[in-house]
PDB file of C-alpha atoms in Angstrom:
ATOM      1  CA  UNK A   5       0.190  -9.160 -21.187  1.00 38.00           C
ATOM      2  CA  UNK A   6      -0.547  -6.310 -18.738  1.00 40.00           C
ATOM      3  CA  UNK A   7       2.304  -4.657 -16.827  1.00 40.00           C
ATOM      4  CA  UNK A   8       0.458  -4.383 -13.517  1.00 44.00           C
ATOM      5  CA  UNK A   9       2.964  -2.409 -11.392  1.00 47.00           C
ATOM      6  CA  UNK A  10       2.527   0.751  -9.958  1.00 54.00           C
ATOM      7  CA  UNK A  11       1.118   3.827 -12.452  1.00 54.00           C
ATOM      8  CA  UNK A  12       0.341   1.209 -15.061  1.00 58.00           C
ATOM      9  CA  UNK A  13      -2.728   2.564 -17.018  1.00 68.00           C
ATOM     10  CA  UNK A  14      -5.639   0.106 -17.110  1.00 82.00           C
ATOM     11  CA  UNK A  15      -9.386   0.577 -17.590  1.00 89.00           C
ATOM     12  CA  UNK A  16     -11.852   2.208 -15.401  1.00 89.00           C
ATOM     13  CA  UNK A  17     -13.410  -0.418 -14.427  1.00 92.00           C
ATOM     14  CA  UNK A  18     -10.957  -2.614 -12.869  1.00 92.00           C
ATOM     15  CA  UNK A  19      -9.087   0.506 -11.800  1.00 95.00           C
ATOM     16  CA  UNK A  20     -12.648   0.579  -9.268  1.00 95.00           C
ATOM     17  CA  UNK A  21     -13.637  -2.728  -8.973  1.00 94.00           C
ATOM     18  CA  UNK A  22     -10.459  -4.591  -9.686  1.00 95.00           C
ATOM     19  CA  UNK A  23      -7.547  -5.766  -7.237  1.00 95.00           C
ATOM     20  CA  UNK A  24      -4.901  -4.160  -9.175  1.00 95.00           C
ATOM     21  CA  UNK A  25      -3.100  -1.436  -7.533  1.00 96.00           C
ATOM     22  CA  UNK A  26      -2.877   1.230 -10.473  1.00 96.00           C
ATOM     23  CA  UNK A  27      -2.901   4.748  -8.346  1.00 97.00           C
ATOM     24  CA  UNK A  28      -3.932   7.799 -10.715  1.00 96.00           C
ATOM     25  CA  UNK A  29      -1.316  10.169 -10.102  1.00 97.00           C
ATOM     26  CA  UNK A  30      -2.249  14.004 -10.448  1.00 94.00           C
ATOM     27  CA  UNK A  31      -0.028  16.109 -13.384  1.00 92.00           C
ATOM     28  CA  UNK A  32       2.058  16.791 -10.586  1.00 94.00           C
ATOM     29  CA  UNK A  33       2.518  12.353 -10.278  1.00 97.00           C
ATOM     30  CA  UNK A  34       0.470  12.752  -6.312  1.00 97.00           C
ATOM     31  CA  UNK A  35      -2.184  11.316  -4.686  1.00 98.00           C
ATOM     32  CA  UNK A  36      -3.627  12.761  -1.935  1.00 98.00           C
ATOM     33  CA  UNK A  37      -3.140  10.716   1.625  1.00 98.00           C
ATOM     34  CA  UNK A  38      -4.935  11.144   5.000  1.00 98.00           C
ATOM     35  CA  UNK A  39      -4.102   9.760   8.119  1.00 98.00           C
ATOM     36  CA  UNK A  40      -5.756   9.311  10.799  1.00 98.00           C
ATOM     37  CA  UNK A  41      -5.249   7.555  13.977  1.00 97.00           C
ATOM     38  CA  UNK A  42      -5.786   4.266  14.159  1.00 97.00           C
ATOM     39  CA  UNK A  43      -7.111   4.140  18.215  1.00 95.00           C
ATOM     40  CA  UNK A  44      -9.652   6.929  18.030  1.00 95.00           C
ATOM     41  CA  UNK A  45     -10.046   7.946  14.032  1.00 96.00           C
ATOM     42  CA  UNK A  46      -9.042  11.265  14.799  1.00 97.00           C
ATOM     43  CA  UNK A  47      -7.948  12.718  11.597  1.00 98.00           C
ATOM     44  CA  UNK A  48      -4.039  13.506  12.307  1.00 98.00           C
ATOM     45  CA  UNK A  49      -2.914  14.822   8.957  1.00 98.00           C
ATOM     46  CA  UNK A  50      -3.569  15.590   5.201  1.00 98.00           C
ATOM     47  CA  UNK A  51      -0.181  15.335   3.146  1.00 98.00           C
ATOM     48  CA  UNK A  52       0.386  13.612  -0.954  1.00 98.00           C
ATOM     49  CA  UNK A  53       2.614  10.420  -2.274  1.00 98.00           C
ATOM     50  CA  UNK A  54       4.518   9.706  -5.264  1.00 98.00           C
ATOM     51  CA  UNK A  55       4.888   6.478  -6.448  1.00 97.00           C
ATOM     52  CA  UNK A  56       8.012   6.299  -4.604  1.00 98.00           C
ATOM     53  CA  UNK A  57       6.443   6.947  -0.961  1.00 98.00           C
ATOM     54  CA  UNK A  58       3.668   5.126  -1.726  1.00 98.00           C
ATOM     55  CA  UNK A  59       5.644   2.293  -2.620  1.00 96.00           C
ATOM     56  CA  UNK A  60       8.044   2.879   0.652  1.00 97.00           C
ATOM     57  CA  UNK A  61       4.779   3.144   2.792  1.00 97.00           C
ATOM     58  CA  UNK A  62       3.468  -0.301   1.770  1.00 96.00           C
ATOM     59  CA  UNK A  63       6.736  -1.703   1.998  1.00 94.00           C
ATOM     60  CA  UNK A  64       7.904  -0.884   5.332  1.00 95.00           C
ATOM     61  CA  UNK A  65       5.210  -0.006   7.463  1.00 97.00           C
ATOM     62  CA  UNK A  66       6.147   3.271   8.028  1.00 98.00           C
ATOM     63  CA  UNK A  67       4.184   6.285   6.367  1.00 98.00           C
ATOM     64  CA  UNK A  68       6.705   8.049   3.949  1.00 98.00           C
ATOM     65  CA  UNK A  69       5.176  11.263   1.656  1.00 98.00           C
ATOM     66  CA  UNK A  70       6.435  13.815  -1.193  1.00 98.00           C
ATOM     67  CA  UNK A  71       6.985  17.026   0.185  1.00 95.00           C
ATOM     68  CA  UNK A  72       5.789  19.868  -2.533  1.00 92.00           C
ATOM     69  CA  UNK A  73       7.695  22.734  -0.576  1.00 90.00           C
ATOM     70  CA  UNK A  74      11.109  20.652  -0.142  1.00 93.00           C
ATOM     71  CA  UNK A  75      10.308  18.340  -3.401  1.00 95.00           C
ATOM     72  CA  UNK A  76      11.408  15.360  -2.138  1.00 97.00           C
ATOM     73  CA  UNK A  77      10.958  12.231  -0.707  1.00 98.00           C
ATOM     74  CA  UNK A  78       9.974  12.908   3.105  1.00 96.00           C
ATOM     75  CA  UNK A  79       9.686  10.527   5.703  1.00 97.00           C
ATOM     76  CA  UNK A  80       7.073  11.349   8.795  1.00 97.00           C
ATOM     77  CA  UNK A  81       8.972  11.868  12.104  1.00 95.00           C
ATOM     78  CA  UNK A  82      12.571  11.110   9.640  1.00 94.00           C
ATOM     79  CA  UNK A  83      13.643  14.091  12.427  1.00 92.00           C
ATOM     80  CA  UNK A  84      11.140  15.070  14.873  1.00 92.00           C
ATOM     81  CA  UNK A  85      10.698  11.228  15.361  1.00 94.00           C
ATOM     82  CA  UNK A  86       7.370  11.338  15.437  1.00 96.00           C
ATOM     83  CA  UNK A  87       7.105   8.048  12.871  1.00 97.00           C
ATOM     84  CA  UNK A  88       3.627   6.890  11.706  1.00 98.00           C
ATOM     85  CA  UNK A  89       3.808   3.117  12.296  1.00 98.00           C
ATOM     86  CA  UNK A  90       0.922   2.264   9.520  1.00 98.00           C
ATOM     87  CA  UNK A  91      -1.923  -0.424  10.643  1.00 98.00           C
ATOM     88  CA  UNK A  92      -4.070  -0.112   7.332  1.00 98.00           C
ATOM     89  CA  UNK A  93      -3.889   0.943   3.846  1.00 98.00           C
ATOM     90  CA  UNK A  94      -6.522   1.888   1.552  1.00 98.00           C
ATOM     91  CA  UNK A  95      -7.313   3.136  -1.691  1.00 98.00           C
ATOM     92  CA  UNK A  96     -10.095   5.126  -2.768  1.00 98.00           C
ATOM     93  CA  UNK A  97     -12.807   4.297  -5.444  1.00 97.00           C
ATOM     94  CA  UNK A  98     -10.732   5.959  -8.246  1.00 96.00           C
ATOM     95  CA  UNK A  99      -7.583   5.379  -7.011  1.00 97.00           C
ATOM     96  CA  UNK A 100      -6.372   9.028  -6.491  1.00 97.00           C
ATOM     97  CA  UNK A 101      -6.707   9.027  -2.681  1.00 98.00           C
ATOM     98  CA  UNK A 102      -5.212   6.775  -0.028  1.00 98.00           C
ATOM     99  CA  UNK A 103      -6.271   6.633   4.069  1.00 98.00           C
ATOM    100  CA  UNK A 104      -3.685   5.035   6.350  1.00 98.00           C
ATOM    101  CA  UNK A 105      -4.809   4.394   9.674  1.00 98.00           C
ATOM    102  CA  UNK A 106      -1.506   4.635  11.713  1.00 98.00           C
ATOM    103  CA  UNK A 107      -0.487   4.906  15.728  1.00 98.00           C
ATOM    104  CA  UNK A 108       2.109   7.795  16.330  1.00 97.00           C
ATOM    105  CA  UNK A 109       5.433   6.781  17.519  1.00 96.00           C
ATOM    106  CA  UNK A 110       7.874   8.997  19.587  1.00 90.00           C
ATOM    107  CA  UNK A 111       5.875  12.248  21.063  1.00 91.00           C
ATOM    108  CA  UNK A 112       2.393  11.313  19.998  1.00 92.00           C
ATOM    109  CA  UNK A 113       2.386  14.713  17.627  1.00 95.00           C
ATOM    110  CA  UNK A 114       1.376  14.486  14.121  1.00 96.00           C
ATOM    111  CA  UNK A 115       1.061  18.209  13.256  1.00 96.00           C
ATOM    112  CA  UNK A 116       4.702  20.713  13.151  1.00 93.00           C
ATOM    113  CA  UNK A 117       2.773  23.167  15.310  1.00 94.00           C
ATOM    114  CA  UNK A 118       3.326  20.620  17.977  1.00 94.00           C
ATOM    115  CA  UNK A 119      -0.810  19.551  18.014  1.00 95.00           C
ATOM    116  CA  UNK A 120      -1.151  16.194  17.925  1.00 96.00           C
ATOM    117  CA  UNK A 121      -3.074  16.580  14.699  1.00 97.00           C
ATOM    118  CA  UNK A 122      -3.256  19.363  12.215  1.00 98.00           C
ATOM    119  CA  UNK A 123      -6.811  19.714  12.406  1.00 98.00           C
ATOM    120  CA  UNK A 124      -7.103  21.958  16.023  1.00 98.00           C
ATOM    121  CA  UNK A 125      -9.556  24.526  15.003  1.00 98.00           C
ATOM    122  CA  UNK A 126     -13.213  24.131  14.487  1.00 98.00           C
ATOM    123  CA  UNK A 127     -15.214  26.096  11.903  1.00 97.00           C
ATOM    124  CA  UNK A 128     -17.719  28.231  13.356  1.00 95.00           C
ATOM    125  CA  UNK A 129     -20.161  30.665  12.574  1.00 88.00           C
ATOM    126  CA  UNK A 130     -19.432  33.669  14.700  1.00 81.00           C
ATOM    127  CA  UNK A 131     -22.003  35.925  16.080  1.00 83.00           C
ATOM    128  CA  UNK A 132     -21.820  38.422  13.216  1.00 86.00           C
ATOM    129  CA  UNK A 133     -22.672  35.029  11.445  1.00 83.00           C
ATOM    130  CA  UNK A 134     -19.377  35.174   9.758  1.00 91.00           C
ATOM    131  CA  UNK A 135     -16.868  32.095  10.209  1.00 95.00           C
ATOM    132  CA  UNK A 136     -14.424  32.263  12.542  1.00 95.00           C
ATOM    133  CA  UNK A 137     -12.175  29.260  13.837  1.00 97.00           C
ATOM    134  CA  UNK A 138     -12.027  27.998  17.478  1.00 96.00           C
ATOM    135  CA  UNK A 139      -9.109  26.117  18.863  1.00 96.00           C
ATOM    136  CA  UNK A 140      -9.741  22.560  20.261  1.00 90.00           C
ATOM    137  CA  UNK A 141      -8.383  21.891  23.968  1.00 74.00           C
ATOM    138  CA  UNK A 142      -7.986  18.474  23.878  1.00 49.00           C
ATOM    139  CA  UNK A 143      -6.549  18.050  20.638  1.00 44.00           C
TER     140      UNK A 143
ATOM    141  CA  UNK B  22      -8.438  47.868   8.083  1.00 37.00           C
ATOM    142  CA  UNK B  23      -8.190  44.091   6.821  1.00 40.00           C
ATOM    143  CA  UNK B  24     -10.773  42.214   5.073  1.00 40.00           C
ATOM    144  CA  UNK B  25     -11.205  39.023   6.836  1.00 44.00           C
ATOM    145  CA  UNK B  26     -12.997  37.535   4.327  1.00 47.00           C
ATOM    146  CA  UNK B  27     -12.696  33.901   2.956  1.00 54.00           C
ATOM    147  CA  UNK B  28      -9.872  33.990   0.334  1.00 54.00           C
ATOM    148  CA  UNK B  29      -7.905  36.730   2.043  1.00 58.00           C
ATOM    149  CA  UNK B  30      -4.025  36.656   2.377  1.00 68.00           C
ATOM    150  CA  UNK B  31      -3.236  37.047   6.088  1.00 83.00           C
ATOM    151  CA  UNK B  32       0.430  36.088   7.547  1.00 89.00           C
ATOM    152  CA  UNK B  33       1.256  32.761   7.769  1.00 89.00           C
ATOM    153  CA  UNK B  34       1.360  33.310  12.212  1.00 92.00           C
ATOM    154  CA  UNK B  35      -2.046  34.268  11.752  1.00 92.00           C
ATOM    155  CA  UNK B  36      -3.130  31.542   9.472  1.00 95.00           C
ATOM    156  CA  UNK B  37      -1.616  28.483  11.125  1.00 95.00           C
ATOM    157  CA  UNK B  38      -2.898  29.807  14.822  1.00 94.00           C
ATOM    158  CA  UNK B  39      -5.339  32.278  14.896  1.00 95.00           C
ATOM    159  CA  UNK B  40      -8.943  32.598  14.571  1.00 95.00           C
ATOM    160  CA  UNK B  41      -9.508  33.560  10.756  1.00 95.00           C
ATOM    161  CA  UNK B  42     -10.417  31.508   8.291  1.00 96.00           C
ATOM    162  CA  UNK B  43      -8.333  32.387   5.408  1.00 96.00           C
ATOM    163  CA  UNK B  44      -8.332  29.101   2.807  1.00 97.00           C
ATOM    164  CA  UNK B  45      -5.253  28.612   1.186  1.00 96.00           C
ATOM    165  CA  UNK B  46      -6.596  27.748  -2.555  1.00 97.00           C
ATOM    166  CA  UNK B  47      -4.645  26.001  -5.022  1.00 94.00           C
ATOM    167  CA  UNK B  48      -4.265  26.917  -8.987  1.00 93.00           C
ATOM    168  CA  UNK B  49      -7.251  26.141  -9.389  1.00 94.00           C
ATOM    169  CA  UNK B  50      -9.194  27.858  -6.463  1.00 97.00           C
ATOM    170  CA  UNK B  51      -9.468  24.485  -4.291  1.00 97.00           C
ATOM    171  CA  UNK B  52      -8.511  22.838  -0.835  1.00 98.00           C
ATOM    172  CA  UNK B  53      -8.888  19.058  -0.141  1.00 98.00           C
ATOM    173  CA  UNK B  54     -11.282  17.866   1.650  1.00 98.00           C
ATOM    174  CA  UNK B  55     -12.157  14.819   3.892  1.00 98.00           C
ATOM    175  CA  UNK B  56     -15.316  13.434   5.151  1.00 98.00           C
ATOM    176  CA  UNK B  57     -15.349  11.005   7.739  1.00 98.00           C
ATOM    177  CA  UNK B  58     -18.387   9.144   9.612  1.00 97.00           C
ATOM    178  CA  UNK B  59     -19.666  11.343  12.497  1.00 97.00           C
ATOM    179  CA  UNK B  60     -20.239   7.772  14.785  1.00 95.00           C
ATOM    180  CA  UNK B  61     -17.955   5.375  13.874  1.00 95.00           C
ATOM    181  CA  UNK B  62     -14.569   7.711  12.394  1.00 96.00           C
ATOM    182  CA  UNK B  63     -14.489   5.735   8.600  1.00 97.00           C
ATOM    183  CA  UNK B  64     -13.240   7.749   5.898  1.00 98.00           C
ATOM    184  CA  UNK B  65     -16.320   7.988   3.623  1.00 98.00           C
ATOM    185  CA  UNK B  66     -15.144  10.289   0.955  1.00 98.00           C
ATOM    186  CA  UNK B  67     -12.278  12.866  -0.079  1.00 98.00           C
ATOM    187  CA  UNK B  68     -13.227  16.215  -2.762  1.00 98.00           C
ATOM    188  CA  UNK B  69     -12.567  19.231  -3.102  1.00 98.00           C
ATOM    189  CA  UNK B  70     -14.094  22.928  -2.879  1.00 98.00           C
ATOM    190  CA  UNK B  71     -13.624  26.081  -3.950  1.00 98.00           C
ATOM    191  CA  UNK B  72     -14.547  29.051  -1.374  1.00 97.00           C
ATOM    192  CA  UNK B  73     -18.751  29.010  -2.458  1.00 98.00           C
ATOM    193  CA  UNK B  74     -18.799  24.861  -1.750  1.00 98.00           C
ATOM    194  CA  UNK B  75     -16.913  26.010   1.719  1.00 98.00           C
ATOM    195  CA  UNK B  76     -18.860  29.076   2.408  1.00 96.00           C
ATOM    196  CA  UNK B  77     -22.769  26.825   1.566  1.00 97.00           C
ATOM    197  CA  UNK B  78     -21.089  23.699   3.845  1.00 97.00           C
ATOM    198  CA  UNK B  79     -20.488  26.364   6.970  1.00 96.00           C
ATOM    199  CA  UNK B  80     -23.902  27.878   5.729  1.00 94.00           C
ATOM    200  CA  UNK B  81     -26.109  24.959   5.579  1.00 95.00           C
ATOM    201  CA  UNK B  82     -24.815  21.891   7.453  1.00 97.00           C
ATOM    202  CA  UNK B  83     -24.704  20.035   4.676  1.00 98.00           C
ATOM    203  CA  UNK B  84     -21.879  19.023   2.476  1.00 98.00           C
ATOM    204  CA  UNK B  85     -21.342  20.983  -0.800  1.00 98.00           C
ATOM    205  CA  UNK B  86     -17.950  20.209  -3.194  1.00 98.00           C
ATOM    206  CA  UNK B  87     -16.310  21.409  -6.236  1.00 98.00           C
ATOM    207  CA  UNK B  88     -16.719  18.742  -8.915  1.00 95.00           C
ATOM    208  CA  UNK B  89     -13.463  18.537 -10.916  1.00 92.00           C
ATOM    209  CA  UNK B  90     -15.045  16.367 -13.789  1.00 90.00           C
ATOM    210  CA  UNK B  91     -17.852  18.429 -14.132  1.00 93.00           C
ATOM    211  CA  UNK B  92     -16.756  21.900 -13.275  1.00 95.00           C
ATOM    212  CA  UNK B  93     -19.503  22.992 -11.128  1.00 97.00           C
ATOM    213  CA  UNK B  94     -20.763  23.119  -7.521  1.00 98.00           C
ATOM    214  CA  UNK B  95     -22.311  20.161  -6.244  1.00 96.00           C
ATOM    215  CA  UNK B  96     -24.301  19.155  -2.925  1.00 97.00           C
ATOM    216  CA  UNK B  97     -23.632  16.442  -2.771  1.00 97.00           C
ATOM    217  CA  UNK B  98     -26.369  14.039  -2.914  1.00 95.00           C
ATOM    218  CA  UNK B  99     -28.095  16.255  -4.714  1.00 94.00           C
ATOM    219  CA  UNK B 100     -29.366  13.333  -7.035  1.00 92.00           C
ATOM    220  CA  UNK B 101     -29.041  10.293  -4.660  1.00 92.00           C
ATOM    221  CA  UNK B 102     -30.505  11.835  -1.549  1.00 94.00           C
ATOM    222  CA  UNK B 103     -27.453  10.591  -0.080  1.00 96.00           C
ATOM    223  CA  UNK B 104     -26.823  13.910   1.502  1.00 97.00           C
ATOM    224  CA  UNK B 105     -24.342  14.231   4.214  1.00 98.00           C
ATOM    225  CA  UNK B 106     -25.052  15.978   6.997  1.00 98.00           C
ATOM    226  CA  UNK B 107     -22.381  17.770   8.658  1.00 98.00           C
ATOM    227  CA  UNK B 108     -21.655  17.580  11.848  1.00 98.00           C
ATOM    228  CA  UNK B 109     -18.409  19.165  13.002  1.00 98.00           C
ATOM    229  CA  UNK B 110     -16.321  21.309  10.256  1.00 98.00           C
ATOM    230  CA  UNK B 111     -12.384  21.835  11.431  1.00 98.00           C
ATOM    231  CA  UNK B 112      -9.738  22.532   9.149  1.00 98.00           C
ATOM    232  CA  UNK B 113      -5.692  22.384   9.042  1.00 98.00           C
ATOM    233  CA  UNK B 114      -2.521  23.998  10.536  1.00 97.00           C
ATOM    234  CA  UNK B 115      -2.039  25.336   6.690  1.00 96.00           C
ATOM    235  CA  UNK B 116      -5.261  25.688   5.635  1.00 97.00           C
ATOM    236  CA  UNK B 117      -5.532  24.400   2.697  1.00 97.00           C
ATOM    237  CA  UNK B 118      -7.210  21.310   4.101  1.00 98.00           C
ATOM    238  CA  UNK B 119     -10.701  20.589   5.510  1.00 98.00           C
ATOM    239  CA  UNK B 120     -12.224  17.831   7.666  1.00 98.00           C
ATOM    240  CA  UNK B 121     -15.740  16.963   8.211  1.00 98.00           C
ATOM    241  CA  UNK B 122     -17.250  14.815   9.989  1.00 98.00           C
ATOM    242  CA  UNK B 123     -21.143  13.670   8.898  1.00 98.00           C
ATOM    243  CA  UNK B 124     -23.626  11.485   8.914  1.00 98.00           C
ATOM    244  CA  UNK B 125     -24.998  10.369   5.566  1.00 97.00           C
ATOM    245  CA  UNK B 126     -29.245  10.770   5.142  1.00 96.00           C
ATOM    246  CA  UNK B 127     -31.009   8.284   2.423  1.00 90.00           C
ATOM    247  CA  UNK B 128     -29.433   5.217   1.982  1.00 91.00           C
ATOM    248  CA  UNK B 129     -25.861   5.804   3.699  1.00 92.00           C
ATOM    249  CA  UNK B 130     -24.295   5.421   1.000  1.00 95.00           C
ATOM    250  CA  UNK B 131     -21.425   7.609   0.098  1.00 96.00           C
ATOM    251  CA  UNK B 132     -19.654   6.262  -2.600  1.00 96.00           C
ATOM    252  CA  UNK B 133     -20.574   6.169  -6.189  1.00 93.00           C
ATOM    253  CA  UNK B 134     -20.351   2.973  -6.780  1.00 94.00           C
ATOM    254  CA  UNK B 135     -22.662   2.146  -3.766  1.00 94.00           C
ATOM    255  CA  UNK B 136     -20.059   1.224  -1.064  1.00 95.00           C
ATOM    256  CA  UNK B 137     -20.828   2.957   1.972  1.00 96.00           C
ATOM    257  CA  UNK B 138     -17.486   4.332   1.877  1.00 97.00           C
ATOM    258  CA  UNK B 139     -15.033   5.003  -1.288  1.00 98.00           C
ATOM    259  CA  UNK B 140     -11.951   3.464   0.977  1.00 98.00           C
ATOM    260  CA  UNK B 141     -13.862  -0.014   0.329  1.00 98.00           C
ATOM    261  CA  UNK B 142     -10.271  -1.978  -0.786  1.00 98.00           C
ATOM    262  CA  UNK B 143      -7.278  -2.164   1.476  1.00 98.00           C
ATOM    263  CA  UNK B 144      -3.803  -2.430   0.018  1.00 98.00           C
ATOM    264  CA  UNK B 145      -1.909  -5.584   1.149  1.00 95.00           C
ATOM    265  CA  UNK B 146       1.654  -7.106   0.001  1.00 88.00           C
ATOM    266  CA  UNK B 147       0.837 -10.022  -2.396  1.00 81.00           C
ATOM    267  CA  UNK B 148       2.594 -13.549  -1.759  1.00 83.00           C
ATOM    268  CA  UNK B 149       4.968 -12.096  -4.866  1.00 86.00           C
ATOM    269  CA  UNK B 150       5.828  -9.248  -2.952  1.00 83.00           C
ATOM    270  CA  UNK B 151       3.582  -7.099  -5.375  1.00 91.00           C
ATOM    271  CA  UNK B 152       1.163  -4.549  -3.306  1.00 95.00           C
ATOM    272  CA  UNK B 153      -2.637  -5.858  -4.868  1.00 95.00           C
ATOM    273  CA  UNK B 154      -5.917  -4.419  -3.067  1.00 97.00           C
ATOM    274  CA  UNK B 155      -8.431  -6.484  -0.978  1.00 96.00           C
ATOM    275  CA  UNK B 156     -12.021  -6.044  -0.958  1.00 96.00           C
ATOM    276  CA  UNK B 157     -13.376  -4.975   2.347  1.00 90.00           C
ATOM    277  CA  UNK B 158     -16.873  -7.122   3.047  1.00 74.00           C
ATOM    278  CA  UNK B 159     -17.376  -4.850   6.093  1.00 49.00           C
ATOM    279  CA  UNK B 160     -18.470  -1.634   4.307  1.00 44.00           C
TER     280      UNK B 160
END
């Protein structure tokens, strides 16, 4: 028999095709995880889980990541209160990505700049035809 | 004078709010990033690139990433025709983050396996409790 929890190896194909949740966790044990809103599909934020917030996010609902500056377990909005209350979960292909589609609780702010997502400046070519970035207004 | 070329270190006031794009590359000379649908706001695909995929994206319109398995540039849909044309290019407080949004030429097909998008399986609580993914018939 299989073990079929979380991190369990199992072969490539069912790890695409299959319905077994086996999440191929980086040498650092992340996956990466983007958010985006779940109204508009504005991307709000790009951030990684462990198994543990992974495992927290399906459980309760509420998105939960690993912080690689603080190294730990980090809830979204666990102080600013800005809580991602998650509608969808989904894992990519290979199982090394996840997209949550989530609404923002509290302040409707995703980013700690205080934009509602992280993603406020566009990538343009400038007229010297090098890129420069250009803040959004209505982001 | 300060080169305000891709790659270069700036201060971190600059790089969260100002107007220069200045990267912020991992170990291995990559940020993340994420492609979504130009129309509709799905998550097709996530990758990664290192500053020449970046620089030919901004360049051309059209997506270019770092392939990780095969250690080389890559347009992608370079083979498939499947290439994604980009429409708006933003990226993140931190920079070390990128979001596209596209629209996929050929087949619109983004995935590998020939889902339109690699998100194809949602994760859902099992009647045992146990997270297990569902298929998507939508995309």
């Amino acid at each position: 028999m299989t073990d079929r929890s979380i991190g369990t190896p199992i072969d490539e194909a069912e790890r695409e095709m299959g319905a077994t949740l086996a999440p191929r966790f980086d040498a650092n044990g992340l996956v990466t995880a983007v958010v985006t809103d779940a109204d508009d599909g504005t991307v709000l934020m790009l951030a990684h889980m462990d198994a543990d917030a992974l495992a927290r996010t399906i459980k309760t609902g509420e998105a939960h990541f690993f912080s690689r500056s603080r190294r730990r377990l980090w809830k979204k909005g666990e102080t600013s209160g800005n809580v991602l209350d998650v509608e969808t979960a989904r894992i990519d292909c290979d199982q090394d990505a996840v997209w949550l589609t989530a609404r923002i609780r509290g302040s409707g702010v995703a980013c700690h700049t205080g934009a509602r997502s992280c993603f406020y400046r566009r990538i343009e070519s400038g007229p010297d035809g090098k890129p420069r970035l250009v803040h959004e207004t209505s982001r």
